[in-house]
Amino acid sequence: MNKIIIAIDGYSSTGKSTMAKQLAKALDYVYVDTGAMYRAITLFAIESGCIGPAGFKKQALLEALSGIELKFKYNPTLGFSEMFLNGRNVEKDIRTLEVSQYVSQVSVVPEVREKMVALQKVMGENKGLVMDGRDIGTVVFPQAELKIFMTASPDIRATRRYKELLDRGEEISFEEVLENVQARDYIDSHRKVSPLKQAEDAVVIDNSSMNQKEQFERALALAEHKIQKNKKGA
Ligand code: DC
């Protein structure tokens, strides 16, 4: 058994998922985007009226929680798994700014995190997994063989996210995107349950001035080194 678990954590819009997808493809591993899971629960909360401009009806969401089904289904054309919420493909609907604006409030709820972490742990039982998120190296897989912590300046991250949203046709200003990035950084790293923090044994990749190819090569070299080490130890 030479396969390992690769945990990739970091701030929003640091390119975690792009890198995680590339790594999973190169290693023939499964890729899991845990942000998509928190986004899907948030979409459910918005659509069911549990969260919105009028506030957050947390109790109503908690009551519905056990009936919410989240599943990843592999799409061979895209080369990665898409998120299904109660049987519906929500891959596009979970990436809107509206979901981004509410997701931090939903993901601080301990019962939501418990449900997500339990599902995520099951996905790692056979190893051969690249998982990205905020608490993967600290809470979900503290025993992961390789932990990467990704960071970049808020301005650079907001610029990337702004471009993505414009490409998707959302009407938005750069300032709104920057505010959202900064607000999420604050909430993600100050919440009581599983705050975003670097695991002590994580390798930091600051990609403020690195291109995708450079970061990918760095991460792949780290992964190959760990896989070799794991083989020797096996
Ligand atoms: O990676 P992302 O931006 O799609 O994640 C969306 C939100 O979900 C993010 O603001 C924080 C939350 N999240 C979390 O709390 N824990 C994770 N493991 C992944 C995401």
Tab-separated table of C-alpha atoms and ligand atoms in Angstrom:
chain	number	residue	atom	x	y	z
A	1	MET	CA	0.000	0.000	0.000
A	2	ASN	CA	1.935	2.988	-1.277
A	3	LYS	CA	-0.841	5.472	-1.644
A	4	ILE	CA	-0.883	8.495	0.603
A	5	ILE	CA	-3.305	11.207	1.688
A	6	ILE	CA	-2.516	14.745	0.560
A	7	ALA	CA	-4.189	17.518	2.580
A	8	ILE	CA	-4.238	20.972	1.003
A	9	ASP	CA	-5.435	23.849	3.169
A	10	GLY	CA	-5.281	27.584	2.828
A	11	TYR	CA	-7.087	30.853	2.324
A	12	SER	CA	-9.855	31.259	-0.243
A	13	SER	CA	-8.861	31.788	-3.880
A	14	THR	CA	-5.269	30.667	-3.438
A	15	GLY	CA	-5.685	28.145	-6.253
A	16	LYS	CA	-5.967	25.165	-3.911
A	17	SER	CA	-8.496	23.344	-6.030
A	18	THR	CA	-6.650	23.902	-9.314
A	19	MET	CA	-3.501	22.490	-7.806
A	20	ALA	CA	-5.298	19.656	-6.020
A	21	LYS	CA	-7.011	18.620	-9.260
A	22	GLN	CA	-3.724	18.634	-11.175
A	23	LEU	CA	-2.016	16.590	-8.469
A	24	ALA	CA	-4.850	14.047	-8.324
A	25	LYS	CA	-4.702	13.661	-12.102
A	26	ALA	CA	-0.926	13.213	-12.186
A	27	LEU	CA	-0.983	10.633	-9.386
A	28	ASP	CA	-4.245	8.975	-10.446
A	29	TYR	CA	-5.737	9.836	-7.048
A	30	VAL	CA	-9.259	10.882	-6.088
A	31	TYR	CA	-9.799	14.622	-5.648
A	32	VAL	CA	-12.251	15.987	-3.087
A	33	ASP	CA	-13.186	19.670	-2.851
A	34	THR	CA	-14.535	20.067	0.693
A	35	GLY	CA	-15.443	23.722	0.052
A	36	ALA	CA	-18.043	22.389	-2.411
A	37	MET	CA	-19.658	20.470	0.452
A	38	TYR	CA	-19.969	23.580	2.667
A	39	ARG	CA	-21.189	25.537	-0.351
A	40	ALA	CA	-23.857	22.915	-1.111
A	41	ILE	CA	-25.201	23.040	2.470
A	42	THR	CA	-25.245	26.842	2.144
A	43	LEU	CA	-27.150	26.641	-1.136
A	44	PHE	CA	-29.665	24.380	0.602
A	45	ALA	CA	-29.955	26.945	3.428
A	46	ILE	CA	-30.565	29.779	0.944
A	47	GLU	CA	-33.105	27.865	-1.130
A	48	SER	CA	-35.021	26.636	1.886
A	49	GLY	CA	-35.173	30.124	3.400
A	50	CYS	CA	-32.931	29.241	6.369
A	51	ILE	CA	-30.461	31.997	5.481
A	52	GLY	CA	-30.808	35.253	3.593
A	53	PRO	CA	-30.912	39.025	3.997
A	54	ALA	CA	-33.384	38.585	6.876
A	55	GLY	CA	-30.896	36.554	8.886
A	56	PHE	CA	-29.957	32.966	9.683
A	57	LYS	CA	-32.533	30.525	11.074
A	58	LYS	CA	-29.963	28.134	12.412
A	59	GLN	CA	-32.406	25.853	14.184
A	60	ALA	CA	-34.368	25.291	10.974
A	61	LEU	CA	-31.165	24.285	9.178
A	62	LEU	CA	-30.190	21.926	12.000
A	63	GLU	CA	-33.580	20.240	11.801
A	64	ALA	CA	-33.158	19.688	8.059
A	65	LEU	CA	-29.504	18.603	8.278
A	66	SER	CA	-29.957	14.832	8.577
A	67	GLY	CA	-32.111	14.824	5.423
A	68	ILE	CA	-29.548	16.636	3.246
A	69	GLU	CA	-27.733	14.263	0.924
A	70	LEU	CA	-24.388	15.301	-0.554
A	71	LYS	CA	-22.655	13.182	-3.169
A	72	PHE	CA	-19.734	13.638	-5.510
A	73	LYS	CA	-20.146	12.055	-8.943
A	74	TYR	CA	-17.197	11.748	-11.282
A	75	ASN	CA	-17.653	13.490	-14.628
A	76	PRO	CA	-15.238	11.859	-17.096
A	77	THR	CA	-15.573	14.734	-19.578
A	78	LEU	CA	-14.497	17.314	-17.022
A	79	GLY	CA	-12.043	14.957	-15.326
A	80	PHE	CA	-13.285	15.694	-11.801
A	81	SER	CA	-16.255	15.012	-9.542
A	82	GLU	CA	-19.255	17.287	-9.443
A	83	MET	CA	-21.313	18.097	-6.373
A	84	PHE	CA	-24.847	16.755	-6.122
A	85	LEU	CA	-27.266	18.107	-3.506
A	86	ASN	CA	-30.240	15.793	-2.917
A	87	GLY	CA	-29.681	14.257	-6.344
A	88	ARG	CA	-29.319	17.539	-8.264
A	89	ASN	CA	-26.099	18.687	-9.918
A	90	VAL	CA	-25.280	21.982	-8.162
A	91	GLU	CA	-21.700	22.396	-9.375
A	92	LYS	CA	-22.502	25.791	-10.957
A	93	ASP	CA	-25.067	27.027	-8.423
A	94	ILE	CA	-22.655	26.696	-5.496
A	95	ARG	CA	-20.037	29.010	-7.060
A	96	THR	CA	-22.052	32.246	-7.015
A	97	LEU	CA	-21.154	35.285	-4.926
A	98	GLU	CA	-24.427	34.847	-3.017
A	99	VAL	CA	-23.291	31.440	-1.771
A	100	SER	CA	-19.803	32.846	-1.029
A	101	GLN	CA	-21.411	35.577	1.071
A	102	TYR	CA	-23.259	33.145	3.341
A	103	VAL	CA	-20.952	30.139	3.396
A	104	SER	CA	-18.787	31.308	6.303
A	105	GLN	CA	-21.845	31.659	8.567
A	106	VAL	CA	-23.022	28.165	7.699
A	107	SER	CA	-19.601	26.567	8.004
A	108	VAL	CA	-19.077	27.803	11.590
A	109	VAL	CA	-22.009	25.697	12.797
A	110	PRO	CA	-20.494	22.770	14.753
A	111	GLU	CA	-23.208	20.273	13.680
A	112	VAL	CA	-22.591	21.146	10.015
A	113	ARG	CA	-18.849	20.612	10.447
A	114	GLU	CA	-19.373	17.323	12.266
A	115	LYS	CA	-21.456	15.967	9.405
A	116	MET	CA	-18.945	17.134	6.763
A	117	VAL	CA	-15.886	15.833	8.617
A	118	ALA	CA	-17.513	12.411	9.115
A	119	LEU	CA	-18.239	12.156	5.365
A	120	GLN	CA	-14.709	13.314	4.508
A	121	LYS	CA	-13.035	10.757	6.779
A	122	VAL	CA	-14.860	7.930	5.010
A	123	MET	CA	-13.545	9.197	1.646
A	124	GLY	CA	-9.965	8.736	2.904
A	125	GLU	CA	-10.298	5.132	3.999
A	126	ASN	CA	-8.573	3.793	0.884
A	127	LYS	CA	-5.984	6.594	0.760
A	128	GLY	CA	-4.973	7.738	-2.750
A	129	LEU	CA	-6.733	11.013	-2.039
A	130	VAL	CA	-6.080	14.720	-2.534
A	131	MET	CA	-8.471	16.763	-0.401
A	132	ASP	CA	-8.570	20.538	-0.166
A	133	GLY	CA	-10.214	22.815	2.366
A	134	ARG	CA	-9.458	24.669	5.575
A	135	ASP	CA	-9.130	21.979	8.246
A	136	ILE	CA	-7.978	18.935	6.304
A	137	GLY	CA	-4.445	18.712	7.716
A	138	THR	CA	-5.531	19.763	11.215
A	139	VAL	CA	-8.874	18.033	11.827
A	140	VAL	CA	-9.959	15.675	9.035
A	141	PHE	CA	-6.630	13.936	8.373
A	142	PRO	CA	-4.085	15.015	10.997
A	143	GLN	CA	-2.178	11.847	9.998
A	144	ALA	CA	-1.975	12.842	6.284
A	145	GLU	CA	1.436	11.985	4.848
A	146	LEU	CA	1.655	15.310	3.000
A	147	LYS	CA	0.146	18.607	4.118
A	148	ILE	CA	0.370	21.732	2.007
A	149	PHE	CA	-0.738	25.164	3.202
A	150	MET	CA	-1.394	27.655	0.415
A	151	THR	CA	-1.394	31.390	0.738
A	152	ALA	CA	-1.171	34.575	-1.371
A	153	SER	CA	-1.863	38.246	-0.736
A	154	PRO	CA	-5.578	39.266	-0.468
A	155	ASP	CA	-5.232	41.600	-3.476
A	156	ILE	CA	-3.890	38.877	-5.721
A	157	ARG	CA	-6.570	36.432	-4.588
A	158	ALA	CA	-9.352	38.977	-5.108
A	159	THR	CA	-8.035	39.731	-8.610
A	160	ARG	CA	-8.186	36.014	-9.505
A	161	ARG	CA	-11.679	35.598	-8.073
A	162	TYR	CA	-12.908	38.797	-9.759
A	163	LYS	CA	-11.815	37.456	-13.145
A	164	GLU	CA	-13.546	34.133	-12.512
A	165	LEU	CA	-16.815	35.854	-11.556
A	166	LEU	CA	-16.677	38.202	-14.553
A	167	ASP	CA	-16.095	35.219	-16.837
A	168	ARG	CA	-19.209	33.658	-15.364
A	169	GLY	CA	-21.167	36.798	-16.172
A	170	GLU	CA	-21.698	38.066	-12.597
A	171	GLU	CA	-22.008	41.834	-12.284
A	172	ILE	CA	-19.709	42.772	-9.500
A	173	SER	CA	-17.057	45.301	-8.551
A	174	PHE	CA	-13.490	44.447	-7.597
A	175	GLU	CA	-14.037	46.119	-4.198
A	176	GLU	CA	-16.958	43.799	-3.390
A	177	VAL	CA	-14.838	40.770	-4.217
A	178	LEU	CA	-11.914	42.027	-2.134
A	179	GLU	CA	-14.252	42.677	0.799
A	180	ASN	CA	-15.665	39.164	0.511
A	181	VAL	CA	-12.165	37.635	0.403
A	182	GLN	CA	-11.092	39.589	3.492
A	183	ALA	CA	-14.305	38.900	5.396
A	184	ARG	CA	-14.011	35.160	4.699
A	185	ASP	CA	-10.342	35.147	5.755
A	186	TYR	CA	-11.342	36.716	9.046
A	187	ILE	CA	-14.291	34.422	9.775
A	188	ASP	CA	-12.478	31.278	8.581
A	189	SER	CA	-9.467	31.920	10.794
A	190	HIS	CA	-11.309	33.212	13.878
A	191	ARG	CA	-14.135	30.703	14.247
A	192	LYS	CA	-14.142	28.539	17.377
A	193	VAL	CA	-14.549	25.158	15.665
A	194	SER	CA	-11.734	24.066	13.334
A	195	PRO	CA	-10.402	27.510	12.429
A	196	LEU	CA	-8.213	27.818	9.371
A	197	LYS	CA	-4.669	27.457	10.576
A	198	GLN	CA	-1.500	25.997	9.273
A	199	ALA	CA	-0.706	22.513	10.604
A	200	GLU	CA	2.716	22.478	12.246
A	201	ASP	CA	4.013	19.931	9.769
A	202	ALA	CA	2.552	21.611	6.662
A	203	VAL	CA	4.697	22.861	3.797
A	204	VAL	CA	3.765	26.471	2.951
A	205	ILE	CA	3.384	27.512	-0.677
A	206	ASP	CA	2.960	31.264	-1.113
A	207	ASN	CA	1.934	31.670	-4.726
A	208	SER	CA	1.678	35.476	-4.838
A	209	SER	CA	4.404	35.441	-7.444
A	210	MET	CA	4.384	31.861	-8.679
A	211	ASN	CA	2.610	30.599	-11.764
A	212	GLN	CA	0.437	27.476	-11.822
A	213	LYS	CA	3.113	25.344	-13.439
A	214	GLU	CA	5.711	26.273	-10.805
A	215	GLN	CA	3.383	25.523	-7.898
A	216	PHE	CA	2.254	22.264	-9.418
A	217	GLU	CA	5.827	21.097	-9.984
A	218	ARG	CA	6.729	21.979	-6.406
A	219	ALA	CA	3.726	20.088	-5.023
A	220	LEU	CA	4.274	17.073	-7.274
A	221	ALA	CA	7.912	16.821	-6.176
A	222	LEU	CA	6.794	16.929	-2.529
A	223	ALA	CA	4.179	14.249	-3.174
A	224	GLU	CA	6.588	11.960	-5.026
A	225	HIS	CA	9.095	12.272	-2.215
A	226	LYS	CA	6.458	11.301	0.378
A	227	ILE	CA	5.210	8.397	-1.743
A	228	GLN	CA	8.785	7.040	-2.011
A	229	LYS	CA	9.235	7.434	1.732
A	230	ASN	CA	5.960	5.637	2.338
A	231	LYS	CA	7.075	2.755	0.087
A	232	LYS	CA	10.287	2.332	2.022
A	233	GLY	CA	8.441	2.423	5.323
A	234	ALA	CA	5.859	-0.128	4.114
B	1	DC	O1	-12.705	26.595	-0.734
B	1	DC	P1	-13.980	27.418	-0.894
B	1	DC	O2	-13.744	28.907	-0.997
B	1	DC	O3	-14.872	26.903	-1.970
B	1	DC	O4	-14.765	27.186	0.495
B	1	DC	C1	-15.977	27.807	0.762
B	1	DC	C2	-16.119	28.103	2.239
B	1	DC	O5	-16.280	26.875	2.960
B	1	DC	C3	-14.972	28.838	2.899
B	1	DC	O6	-15.255	30.215	3.059
B	1	DC	C4	-14.820	28.200	4.257
B	1	DC	C5	-15.598	26.926	4.195
B	1	DC	N1	-14.785	25.722	4.314
B	1	DC	C6	-14.536	25.264	5.575
B	1	DC	O7	-14.940	25.878	6.540
B	1	DC	N2	-13.835	24.108	5.741
B	1	DC	C7	-13.383	23.422	4.687
B	1	DC	N3	-12.712	22.275	4.884
B	1	DC	C8	-13.616	23.899	3.381
B	1	DC	C9	-14.310	25.072	3.228
